Short mmCIF file of C-alpha atoms and ligand atoms in Angstrom, two decimals:
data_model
loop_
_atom_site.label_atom_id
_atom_site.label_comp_id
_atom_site.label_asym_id
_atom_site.label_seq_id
_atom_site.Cartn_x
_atom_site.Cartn_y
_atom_site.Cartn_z
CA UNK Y 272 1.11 7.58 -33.95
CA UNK Y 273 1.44 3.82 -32.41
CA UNK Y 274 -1.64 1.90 -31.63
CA UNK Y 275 -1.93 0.31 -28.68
CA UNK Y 276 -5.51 -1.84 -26.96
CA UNK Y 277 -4.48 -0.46 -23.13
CA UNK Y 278 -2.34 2.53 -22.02
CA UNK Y 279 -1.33 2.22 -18.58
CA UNK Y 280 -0.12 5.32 -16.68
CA UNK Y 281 2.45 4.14 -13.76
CA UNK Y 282 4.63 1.46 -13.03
CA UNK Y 283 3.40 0.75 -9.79
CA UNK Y 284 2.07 -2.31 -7.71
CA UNK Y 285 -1.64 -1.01 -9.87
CA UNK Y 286 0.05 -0.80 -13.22
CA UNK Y 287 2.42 -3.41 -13.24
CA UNK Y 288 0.00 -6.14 -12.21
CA UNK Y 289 -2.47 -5.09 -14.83
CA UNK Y 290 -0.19 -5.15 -17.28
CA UNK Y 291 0.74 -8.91 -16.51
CA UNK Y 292 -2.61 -9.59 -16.03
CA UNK Y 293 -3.98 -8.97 -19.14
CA UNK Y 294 -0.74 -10.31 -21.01
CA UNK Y 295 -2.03 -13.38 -19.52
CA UNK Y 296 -5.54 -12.87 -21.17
CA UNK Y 297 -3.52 -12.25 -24.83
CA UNK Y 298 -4.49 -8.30 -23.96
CA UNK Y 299 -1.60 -6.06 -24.80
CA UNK Y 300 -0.78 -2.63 -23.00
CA UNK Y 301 1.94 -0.49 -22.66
CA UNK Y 302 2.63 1.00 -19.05
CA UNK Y 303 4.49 4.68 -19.17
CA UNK Y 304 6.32 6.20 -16.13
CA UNK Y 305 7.74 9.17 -15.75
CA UNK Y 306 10.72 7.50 -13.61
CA UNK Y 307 13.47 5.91 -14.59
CA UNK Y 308 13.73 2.15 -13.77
CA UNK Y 309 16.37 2.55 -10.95
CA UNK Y 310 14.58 5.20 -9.32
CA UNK Y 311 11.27 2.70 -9.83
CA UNK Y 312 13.77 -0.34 -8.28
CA UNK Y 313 14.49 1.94 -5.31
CA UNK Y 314 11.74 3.61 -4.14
CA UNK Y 315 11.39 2.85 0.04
CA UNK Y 316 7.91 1.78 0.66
CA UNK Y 317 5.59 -0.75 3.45
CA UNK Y 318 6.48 -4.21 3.17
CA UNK Y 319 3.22 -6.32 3.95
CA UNK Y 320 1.90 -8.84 1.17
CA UNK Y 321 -1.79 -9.75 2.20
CA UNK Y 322 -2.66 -13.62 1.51
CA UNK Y 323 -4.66 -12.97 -1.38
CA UNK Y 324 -1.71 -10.58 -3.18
CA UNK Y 325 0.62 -13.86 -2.49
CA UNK Y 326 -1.61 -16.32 -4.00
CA UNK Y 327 -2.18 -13.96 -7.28
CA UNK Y 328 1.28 -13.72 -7.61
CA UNK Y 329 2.39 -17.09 -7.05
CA UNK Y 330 -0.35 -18.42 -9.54
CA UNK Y 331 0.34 -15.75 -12.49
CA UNK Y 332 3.94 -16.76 -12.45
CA UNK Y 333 5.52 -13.74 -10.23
CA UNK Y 334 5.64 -15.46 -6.89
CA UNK Y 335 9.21 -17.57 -6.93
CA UNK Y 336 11.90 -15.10 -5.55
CA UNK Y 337 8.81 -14.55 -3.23
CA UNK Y 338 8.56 -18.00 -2.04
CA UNK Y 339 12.18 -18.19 -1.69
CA UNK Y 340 13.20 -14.53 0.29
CA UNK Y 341 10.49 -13.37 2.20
CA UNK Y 342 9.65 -14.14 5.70
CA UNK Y 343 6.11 -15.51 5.62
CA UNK Y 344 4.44 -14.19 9.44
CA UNK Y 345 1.57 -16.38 11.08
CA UNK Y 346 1.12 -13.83 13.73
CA UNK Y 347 1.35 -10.26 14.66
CA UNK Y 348 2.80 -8.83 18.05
CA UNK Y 349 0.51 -5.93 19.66
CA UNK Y 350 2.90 -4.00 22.49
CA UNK Y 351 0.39 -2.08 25.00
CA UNK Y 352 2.35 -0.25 27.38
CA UNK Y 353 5.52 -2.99 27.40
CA UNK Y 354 2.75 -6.39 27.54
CA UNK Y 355 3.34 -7.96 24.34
CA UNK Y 356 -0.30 -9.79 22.81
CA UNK Y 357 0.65 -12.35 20.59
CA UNK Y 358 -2.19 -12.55 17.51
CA UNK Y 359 -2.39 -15.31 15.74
CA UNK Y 360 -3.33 -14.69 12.37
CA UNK Y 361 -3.01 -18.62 10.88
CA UNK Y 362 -5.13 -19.88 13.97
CA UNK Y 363 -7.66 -17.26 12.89
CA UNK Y 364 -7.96 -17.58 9.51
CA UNK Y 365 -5.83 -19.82 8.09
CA UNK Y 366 -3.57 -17.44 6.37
CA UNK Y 367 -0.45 -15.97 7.04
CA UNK Y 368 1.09 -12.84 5.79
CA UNK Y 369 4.27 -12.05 3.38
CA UNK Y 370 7.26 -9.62 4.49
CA UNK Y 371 8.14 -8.90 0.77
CA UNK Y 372 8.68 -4.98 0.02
CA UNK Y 373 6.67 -3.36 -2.34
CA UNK Y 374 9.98 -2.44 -4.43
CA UNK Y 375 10.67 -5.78 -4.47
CA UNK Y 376 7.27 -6.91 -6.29
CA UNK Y 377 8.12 -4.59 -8.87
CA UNK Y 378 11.53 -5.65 -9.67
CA UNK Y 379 9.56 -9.12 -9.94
CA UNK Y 380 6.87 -7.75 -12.10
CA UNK Y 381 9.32 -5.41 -14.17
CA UNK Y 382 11.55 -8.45 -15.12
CA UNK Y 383 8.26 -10.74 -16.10
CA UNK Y 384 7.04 -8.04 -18.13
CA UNK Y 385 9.91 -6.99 -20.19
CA UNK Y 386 10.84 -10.95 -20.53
CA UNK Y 387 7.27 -11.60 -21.85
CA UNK Y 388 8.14 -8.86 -24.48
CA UNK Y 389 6.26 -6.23 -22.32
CA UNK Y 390 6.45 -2.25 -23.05
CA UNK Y 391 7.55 -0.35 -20.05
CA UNK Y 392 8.34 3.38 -21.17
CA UNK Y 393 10.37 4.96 -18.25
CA UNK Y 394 11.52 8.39 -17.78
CA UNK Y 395 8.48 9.60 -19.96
CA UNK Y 396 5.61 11.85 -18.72
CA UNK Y 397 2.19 11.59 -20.09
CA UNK Y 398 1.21 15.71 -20.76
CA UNK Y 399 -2.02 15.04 -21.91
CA UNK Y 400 -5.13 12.68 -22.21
CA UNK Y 401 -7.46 13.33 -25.01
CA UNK Y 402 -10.76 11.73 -26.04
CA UNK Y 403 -11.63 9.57 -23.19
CA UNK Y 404 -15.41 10.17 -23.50
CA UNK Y 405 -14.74 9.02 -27.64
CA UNK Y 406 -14.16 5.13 -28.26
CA UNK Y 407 -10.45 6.30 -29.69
CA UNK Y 408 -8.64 8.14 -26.54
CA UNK Y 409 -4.63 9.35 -26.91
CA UNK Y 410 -2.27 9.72 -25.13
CA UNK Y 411 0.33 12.51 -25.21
CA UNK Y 412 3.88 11.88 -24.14
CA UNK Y 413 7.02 13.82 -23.49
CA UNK Y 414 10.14 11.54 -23.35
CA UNK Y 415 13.05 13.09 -21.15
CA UNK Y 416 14.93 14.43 -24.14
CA UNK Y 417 11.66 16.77 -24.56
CA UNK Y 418 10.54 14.76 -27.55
CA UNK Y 419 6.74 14.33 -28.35
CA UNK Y 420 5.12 11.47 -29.10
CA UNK Y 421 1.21 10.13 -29.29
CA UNK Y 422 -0.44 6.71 -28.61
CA UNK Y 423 -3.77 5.96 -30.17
CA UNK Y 424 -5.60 3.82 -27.53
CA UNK Y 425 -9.16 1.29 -26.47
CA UNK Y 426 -8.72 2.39 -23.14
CA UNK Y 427 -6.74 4.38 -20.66
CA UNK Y 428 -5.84 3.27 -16.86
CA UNK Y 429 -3.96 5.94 -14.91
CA UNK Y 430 -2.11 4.24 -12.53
CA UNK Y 431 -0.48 7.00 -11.47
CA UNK Y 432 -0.14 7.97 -8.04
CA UNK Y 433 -1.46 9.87 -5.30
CA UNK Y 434 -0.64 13.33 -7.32
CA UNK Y 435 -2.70 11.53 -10.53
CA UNK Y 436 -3.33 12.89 -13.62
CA UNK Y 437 -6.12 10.86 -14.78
CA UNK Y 438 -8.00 11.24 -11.60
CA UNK Y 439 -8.21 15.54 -12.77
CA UNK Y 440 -10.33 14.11 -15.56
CA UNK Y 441 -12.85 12.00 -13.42
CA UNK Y 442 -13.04 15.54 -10.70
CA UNK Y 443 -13.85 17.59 -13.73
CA UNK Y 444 -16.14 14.55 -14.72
CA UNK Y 445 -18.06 14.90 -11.73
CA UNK Y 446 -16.35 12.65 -9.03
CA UNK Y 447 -15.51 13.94 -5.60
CA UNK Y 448 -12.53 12.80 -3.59
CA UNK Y 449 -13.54 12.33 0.01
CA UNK Y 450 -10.35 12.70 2.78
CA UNK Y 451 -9.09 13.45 6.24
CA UNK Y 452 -6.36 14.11 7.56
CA UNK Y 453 -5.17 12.68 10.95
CA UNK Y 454 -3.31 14.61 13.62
CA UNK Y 455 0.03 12.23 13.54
CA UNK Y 456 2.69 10.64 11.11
CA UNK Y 457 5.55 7.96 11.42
CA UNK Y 458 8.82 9.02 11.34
CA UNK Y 459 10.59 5.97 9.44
CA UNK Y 460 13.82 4.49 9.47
CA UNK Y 461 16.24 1.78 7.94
CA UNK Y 462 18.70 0.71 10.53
CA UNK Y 463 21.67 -2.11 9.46
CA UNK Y 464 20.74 -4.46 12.90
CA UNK Y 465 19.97 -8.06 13.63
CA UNK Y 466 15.92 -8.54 14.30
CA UNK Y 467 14.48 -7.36 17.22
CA UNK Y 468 11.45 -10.16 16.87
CA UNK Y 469 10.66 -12.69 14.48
CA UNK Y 470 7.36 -11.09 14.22
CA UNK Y 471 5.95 -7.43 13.50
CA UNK Y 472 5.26 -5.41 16.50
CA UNK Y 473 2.65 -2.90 16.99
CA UNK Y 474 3.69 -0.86 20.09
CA UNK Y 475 1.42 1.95 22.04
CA UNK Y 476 2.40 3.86 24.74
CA UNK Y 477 1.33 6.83 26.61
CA UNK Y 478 4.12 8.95 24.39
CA UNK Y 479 2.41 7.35 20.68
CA UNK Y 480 2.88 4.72 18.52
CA UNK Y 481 6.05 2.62 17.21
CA UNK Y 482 6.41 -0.31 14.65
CA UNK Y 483 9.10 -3.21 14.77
CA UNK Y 484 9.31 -4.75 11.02
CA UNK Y 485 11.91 -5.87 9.01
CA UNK Y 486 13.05 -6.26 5.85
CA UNK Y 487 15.94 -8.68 5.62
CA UNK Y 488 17.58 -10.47 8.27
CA UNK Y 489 20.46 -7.66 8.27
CA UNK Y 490 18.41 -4.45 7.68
CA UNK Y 491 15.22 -3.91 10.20
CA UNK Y 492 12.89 -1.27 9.06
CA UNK Y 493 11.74 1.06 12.21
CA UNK Y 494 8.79 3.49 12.09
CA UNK Y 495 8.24 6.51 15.44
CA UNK Y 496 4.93 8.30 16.05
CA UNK Y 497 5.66 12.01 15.16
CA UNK Y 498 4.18 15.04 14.36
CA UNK Y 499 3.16 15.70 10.88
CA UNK Y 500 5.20 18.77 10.52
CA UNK Y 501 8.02 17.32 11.83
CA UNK Y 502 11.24 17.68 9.63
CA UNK Y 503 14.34 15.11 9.26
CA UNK Y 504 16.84 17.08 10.94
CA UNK Y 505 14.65 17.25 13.96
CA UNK Y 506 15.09 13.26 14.63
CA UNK Y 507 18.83 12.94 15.42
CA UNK Y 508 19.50 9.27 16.10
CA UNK Y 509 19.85 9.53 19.82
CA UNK Y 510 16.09 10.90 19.95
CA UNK Y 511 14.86 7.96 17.43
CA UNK Y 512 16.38 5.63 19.86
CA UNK Y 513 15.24 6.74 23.13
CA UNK Y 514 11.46 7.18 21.44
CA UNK Y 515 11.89 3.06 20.35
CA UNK Y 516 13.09 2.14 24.09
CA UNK Y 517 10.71 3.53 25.56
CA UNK Y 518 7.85 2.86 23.39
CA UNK Y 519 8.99 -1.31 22.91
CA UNK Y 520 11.47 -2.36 25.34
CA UNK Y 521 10.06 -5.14 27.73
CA UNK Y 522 11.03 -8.17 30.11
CA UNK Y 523 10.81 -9.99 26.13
CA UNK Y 524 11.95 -7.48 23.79
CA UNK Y 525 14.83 -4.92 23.44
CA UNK Y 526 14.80 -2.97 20.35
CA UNK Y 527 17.91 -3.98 18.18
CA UNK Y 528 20.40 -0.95 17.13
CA UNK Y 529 22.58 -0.27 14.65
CA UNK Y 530 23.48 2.31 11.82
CA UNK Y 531 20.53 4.24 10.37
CA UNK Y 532 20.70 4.61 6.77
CA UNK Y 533 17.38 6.16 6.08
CA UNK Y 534 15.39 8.55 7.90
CA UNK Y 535 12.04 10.04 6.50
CA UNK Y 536 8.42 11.54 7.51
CA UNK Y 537 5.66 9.43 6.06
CA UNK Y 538 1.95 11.48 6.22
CA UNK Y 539 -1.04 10.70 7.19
CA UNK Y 540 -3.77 10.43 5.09
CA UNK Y 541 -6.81 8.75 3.70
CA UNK Y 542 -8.44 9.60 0.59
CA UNK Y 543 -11.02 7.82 -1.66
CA UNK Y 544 -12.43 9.07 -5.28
CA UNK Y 545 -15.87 8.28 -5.42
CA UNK Y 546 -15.62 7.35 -9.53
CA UNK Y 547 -12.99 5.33 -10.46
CA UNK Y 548 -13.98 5.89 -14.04
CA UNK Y 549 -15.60 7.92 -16.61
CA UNK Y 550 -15.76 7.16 -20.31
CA UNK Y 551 -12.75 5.08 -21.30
CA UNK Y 552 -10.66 6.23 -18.46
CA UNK Y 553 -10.10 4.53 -15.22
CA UNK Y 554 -7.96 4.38 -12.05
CA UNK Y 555 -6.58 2.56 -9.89
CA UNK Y 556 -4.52 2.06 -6.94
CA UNK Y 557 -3.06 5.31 -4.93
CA UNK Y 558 -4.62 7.31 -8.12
CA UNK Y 559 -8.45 6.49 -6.83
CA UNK Y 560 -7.24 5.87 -2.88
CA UNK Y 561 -5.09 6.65 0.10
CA UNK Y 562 -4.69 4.98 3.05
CA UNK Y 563 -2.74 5.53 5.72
CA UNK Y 564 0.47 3.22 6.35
CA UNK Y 565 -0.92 1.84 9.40
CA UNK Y 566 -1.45 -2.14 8.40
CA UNK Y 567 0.28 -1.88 5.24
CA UNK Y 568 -3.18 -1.92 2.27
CA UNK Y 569 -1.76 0.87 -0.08
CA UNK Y 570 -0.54 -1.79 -2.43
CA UNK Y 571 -2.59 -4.52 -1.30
CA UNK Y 572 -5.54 -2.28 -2.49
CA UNK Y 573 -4.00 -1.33 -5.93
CA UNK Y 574 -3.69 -5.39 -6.34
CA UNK Y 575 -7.03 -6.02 -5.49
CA UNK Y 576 -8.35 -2.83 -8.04
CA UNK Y 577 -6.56 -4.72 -11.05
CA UNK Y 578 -7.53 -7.86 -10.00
CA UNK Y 579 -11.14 -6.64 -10.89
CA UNK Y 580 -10.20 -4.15 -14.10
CA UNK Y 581 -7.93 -6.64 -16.05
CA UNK Y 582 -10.74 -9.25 -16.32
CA UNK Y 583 -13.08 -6.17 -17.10
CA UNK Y 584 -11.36 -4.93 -19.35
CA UNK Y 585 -10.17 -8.37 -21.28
CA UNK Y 586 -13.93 -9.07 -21.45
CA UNK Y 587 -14.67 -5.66 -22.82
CA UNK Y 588 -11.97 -6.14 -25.62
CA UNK Y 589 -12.13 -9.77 -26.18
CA UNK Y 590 -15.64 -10.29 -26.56
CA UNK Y 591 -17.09 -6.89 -26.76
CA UNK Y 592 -19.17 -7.14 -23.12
CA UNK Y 593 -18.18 -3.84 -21.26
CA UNK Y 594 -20.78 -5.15 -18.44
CA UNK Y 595 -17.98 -5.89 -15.78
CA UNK Y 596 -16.25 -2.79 -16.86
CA UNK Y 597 -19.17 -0.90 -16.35
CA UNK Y 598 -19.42 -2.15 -12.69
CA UNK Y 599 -15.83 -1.48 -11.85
CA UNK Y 600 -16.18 1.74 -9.21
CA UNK Y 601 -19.25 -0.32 -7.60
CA UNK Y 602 -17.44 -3.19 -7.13
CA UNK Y 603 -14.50 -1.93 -6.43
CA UNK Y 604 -15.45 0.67 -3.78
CA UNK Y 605 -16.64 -1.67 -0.50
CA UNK Y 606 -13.34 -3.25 -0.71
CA UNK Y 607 -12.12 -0.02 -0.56
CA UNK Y 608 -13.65 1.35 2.24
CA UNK Y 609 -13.63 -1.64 4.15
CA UNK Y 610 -9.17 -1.40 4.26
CA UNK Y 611 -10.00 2.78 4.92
CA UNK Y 612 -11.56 1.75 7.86
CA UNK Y 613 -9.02 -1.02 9.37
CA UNK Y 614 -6.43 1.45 8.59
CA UNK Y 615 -8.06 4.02 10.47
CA UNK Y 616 -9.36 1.92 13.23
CA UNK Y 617 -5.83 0.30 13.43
CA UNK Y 618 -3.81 4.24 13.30
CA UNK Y 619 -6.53 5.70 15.93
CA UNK Y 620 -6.25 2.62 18.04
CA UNK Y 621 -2.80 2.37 18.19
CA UNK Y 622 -1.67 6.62 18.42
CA UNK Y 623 -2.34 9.12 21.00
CA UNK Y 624 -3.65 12.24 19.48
CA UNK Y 625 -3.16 15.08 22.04
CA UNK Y 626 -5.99 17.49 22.21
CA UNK Y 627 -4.23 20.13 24.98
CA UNK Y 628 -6.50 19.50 28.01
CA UNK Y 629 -4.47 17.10 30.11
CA UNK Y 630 -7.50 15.33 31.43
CA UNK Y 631 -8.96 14.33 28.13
CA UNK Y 632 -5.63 13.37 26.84
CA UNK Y 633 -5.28 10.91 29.86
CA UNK Y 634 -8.97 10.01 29.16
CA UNK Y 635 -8.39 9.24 25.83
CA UNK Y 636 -4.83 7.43 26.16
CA UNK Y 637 -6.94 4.94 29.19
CA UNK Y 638 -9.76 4.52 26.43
CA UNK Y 639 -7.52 3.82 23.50
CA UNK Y 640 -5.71 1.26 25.66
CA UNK Y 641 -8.98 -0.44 26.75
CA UNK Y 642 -10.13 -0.62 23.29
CA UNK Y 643 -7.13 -2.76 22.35
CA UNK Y 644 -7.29 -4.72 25.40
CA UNK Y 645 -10.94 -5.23 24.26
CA UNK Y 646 -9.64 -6.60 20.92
CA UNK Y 647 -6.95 -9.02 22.32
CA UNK Y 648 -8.37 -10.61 25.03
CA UNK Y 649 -11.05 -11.80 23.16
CA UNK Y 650 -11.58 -14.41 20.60
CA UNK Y 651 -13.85 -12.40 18.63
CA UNK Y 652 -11.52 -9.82 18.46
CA UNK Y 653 -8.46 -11.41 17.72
CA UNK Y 654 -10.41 -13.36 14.90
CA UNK Y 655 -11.72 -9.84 13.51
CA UNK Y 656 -8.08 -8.09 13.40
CA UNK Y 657 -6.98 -10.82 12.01
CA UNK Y 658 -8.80 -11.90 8.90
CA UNK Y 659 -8.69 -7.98 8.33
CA UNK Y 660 -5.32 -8.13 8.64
CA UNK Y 661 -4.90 -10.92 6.22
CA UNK Y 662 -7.14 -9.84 3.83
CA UNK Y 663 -9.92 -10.45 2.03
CA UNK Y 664 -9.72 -12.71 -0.80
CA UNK Y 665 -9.23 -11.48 -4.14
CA UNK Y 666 -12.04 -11.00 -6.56
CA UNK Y 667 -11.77 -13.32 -9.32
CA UNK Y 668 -13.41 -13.17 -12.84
CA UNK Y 669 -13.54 -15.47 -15.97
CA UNK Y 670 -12.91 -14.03 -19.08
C1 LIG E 179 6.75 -1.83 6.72
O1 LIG E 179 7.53 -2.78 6.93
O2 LIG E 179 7.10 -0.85 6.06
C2 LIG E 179 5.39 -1.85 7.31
C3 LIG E 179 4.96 -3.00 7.94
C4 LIG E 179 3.70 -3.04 8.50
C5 LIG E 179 2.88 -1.92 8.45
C6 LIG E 179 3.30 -0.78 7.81
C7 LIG E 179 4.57 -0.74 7.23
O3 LIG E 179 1.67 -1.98 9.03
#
C-alpha cells in the first residue's frame, strides 16, 4: 500500500487546481480519474474564465497559452426581443472576462502537473473510501485491467463530479443536498462558422432563450432554449437554425452558419450540499454544487472551492493548524450561494417558462422583459450584473 499526504478524486477544474496548488505549497497529492486522459482532453463544456480564475492562473504559472489564445471580453451583449444592450463589464468593474474552455484549462493544468512530476492516475475508479472519520483514511482503487490497489492517505478530496462518490459519505454523515429543478434546458451546438459578434450574446424572445459564444475564431459555440426532455434527433439543423434567427437576428446581428459538428441537451439544475466535509473527507467543485449553465460558474466555483481548501489543507499538514480546514463549508458556502443565485436570476430572467394559461404566459414573458429592461437601463443595474458577472475575487490565504 503507497502512502500518499492528499488523495484527490477527479481530474477536473476542482482537482486539478488543488493539486497544483498545493505542489506549490511543497504538499504532494495524487489526483485519480476514472477517465482516460483523451476522454479528460475532450470533454465539451462552458467556456467563461471569471477575472479572479485568470489571475490565479496566470500567477501559479498556468496562465500563458491563456494569455496568448483566448479572447479576453470587456462587455457582454443582452438581445431583448432583437434590441441589443451593450454591458460593459470593464467600465463597471474594472475587469474583463476570459473565453478559454474549460477543456482547455485542463490540458494546461494536466501538462503543469505531470511536468512538475505530478501523479495523475487515469482510467482508474476509486471503489471505496475507508476511514475518513480515523486520522489514516484509504483509498480503494480498481485500475481498468480490474486490478486492485490501496492508498494510505492524511486526507481525502473527492473531486468528483456531479454523480460523486465522496459526497454519499457526507449524506450518510448527516449533510443534505438542497436542489431544484427548472422547467427548461439549452440545446447546444458546435457549428464550423466565422463569429457572429465579437462579444457574447444573451438573447430573449417571446419563443425562449438563445446564447451567441464562441470558441475559436473558426468554430462558434451556439446554445437554443429547449425542453428538458427533448432528445437529439428532435433538433434537425434546419429547426436549430430557424430557433437562432428568430431568437438573435437584428438590424446589427445575423447569426453566422455553418456545419454543426456537435449537437447535445445540457439540463437544468442547481444543487448545493450543505457539508462540504466530514472527518478527513471533503468536496469540492460539481461534487458539493450545481449550477445551472446560465453565466458560466460551474468551474469558476470549483476554482474558487480549492482556492480556499489547498491553503487549508497545506496549513493543516504543514504546521499542524486544521483551524482553516475546519472552516472550509462556512466559508465556502456564501460564495456558493451567491453564483446559485446569479445563475438562477440570470436563467429565469432570460427564459420563458410556459405555465399553459395563455394570459399568464404573456404576463410573465412582459414581466421578464421589464425586469431586464430594469437591469440595463440603469447604472445600478448594469454595475450589479456586471461585477457578478466578473466575479468575485478569489479568497486568498497564507500558509
Ligand atoms: C459557453 O461558451 O459554453 C458558455 C458561455 C457563456 C455562458 C454559458 C456557456 O453563460
Amino acid at each position: 500500500m503507497s502512502q500518499i499526504p492528499v488523495v484527490i478524486i477527479g481530474a477536473g477544474p476542482a482537482g486539478l487546481m488543488l493539486s497544483h496548488l498545493l505542489h506549490l505549497q511543497g504538499v504532494e497529492s495524487v489526483v485519480i480519474e476514472s477517465q482516460s486522459r483523451d476522454e479528460v482532453e475532450a470533454t465539451v463544456r462552458a467556456g467563461i474564465l471569471e477575472q479572479g480564475t485568470v489571475a490565479l492562473m496566470r500567477s501559479t504559472g498556468v496562465g500563458d497559452r491563456l494569455d496568448r489564445e483566448a479572447e479576453i471580453d470587456e462587455g457582454i451583449q443582452i438581445s431583448i426581443d432583437g434590441d441589443l444592450e451593450r454591458i460593459d463589464l470593464h467600465k463597471y468593474t474594472g475587469h474583463s472576462v476570459a473565453v478559454y474552455p474549460q477543456h482547455e484549462v485542463l490540458i494546461d493544468l494536466i501538462e503543469q502537473r505531470l511536468t512538475d512530476g505530478g501523479e495523475i492516475l487515469f482510467s482508474t475508479t476509486v471503489t471505496h473510501i475507508e476511514g475518513h472519520h480515523t486520522e489514516a483514511p484509504v483509498v480503494h482503487l480498481q485500475n481498468s485491467d480490474g486490478t486492485e490497489n490501496r492508498v494510505a492517505t492524511s486526507y481525502v478530496v473527492g473531486a468528483d463530479g456531479s454523480r460523486s462518490l465522496a459526497r454519499q459519505l457526507l449524506l450518510a454523515d448527516g449533510a443534505q443536498r438542497l436542489k431544484h429543478e427548472y422547467p427548461f434546458a439549452w440545446f447546444g451546438v458546435m457549428v464550423e462558422a466565422p463569429q457572429t459578434h465579437p462579444e457574447l450574446i444573451y438573447a430573449t424572445h417571446p419563443d425562449g432563450f438563445a446564447l451567441i459564444s464562441t470558441r475559436t475564431p473558426e468554430l462558434q459555440r451556439y446554445y437554443v432554449q429547449c425542453d428538458p426532455e427533448d432528445s437529439v434527433d428532435m433538433w434537425s439543423d434546419d429547426r436549430i437554425w430557424s430557433a437562432l434567427h428568430t431568437r438573435v437576428d437584428s438590424d446589427m446581428v445575423s447569426v453566422s452558419e455553418g456545419k454543426i459538428t456537435d449537437k447535445a441537451v445540457l439540463r437544468f439544475r442547481s444543487a448545493v450540499t450543505s457539508s462540504m466535509q466530514s472527518g478527513r473527507l471533503f468536496i469540492a467543485g460539481d461534487a458539493a454544487h450545481t449550477v445551472p449553465p446560465t453565466g458560466a460558474k460551474g468551474l469558476n466555483l470549483a476554482i474558487a472551492d480549492v482556492a480556499l481548501l489547498a491553503p487549508g489543507l497545506a496549513r493543516a499538514l504543514k504546521k499542524g493548524d486544521d483551524g482553516l480546514l475546519n472552516n472550509y463549508t462556512s466559508l465556502a458556502l456564501p460564495r456558493v450561494w451567491k453564483a446559485q443565485h446569479f445563475s438562477y436570476w440570470m436563467s429565469a430572467m432570460l427564459h420563458s417558462a410556459p405555465t399553459g394559461d395563455p394570459a399568464d404566459d404573456l404576463f410573465q414573458t412582459h414581466r421578464r422583459l421589464a425586469e431586464l429592461r430594469t437591469v440595463t437601463s440603469s447604472d445600478a443595474g448594469r454595475q450589479l450584473l456586471a461585477s457578478q458577472y466578473v466575479g468575485l475575487d478569489l479568497p486568498t490565504y497564507e500558509v
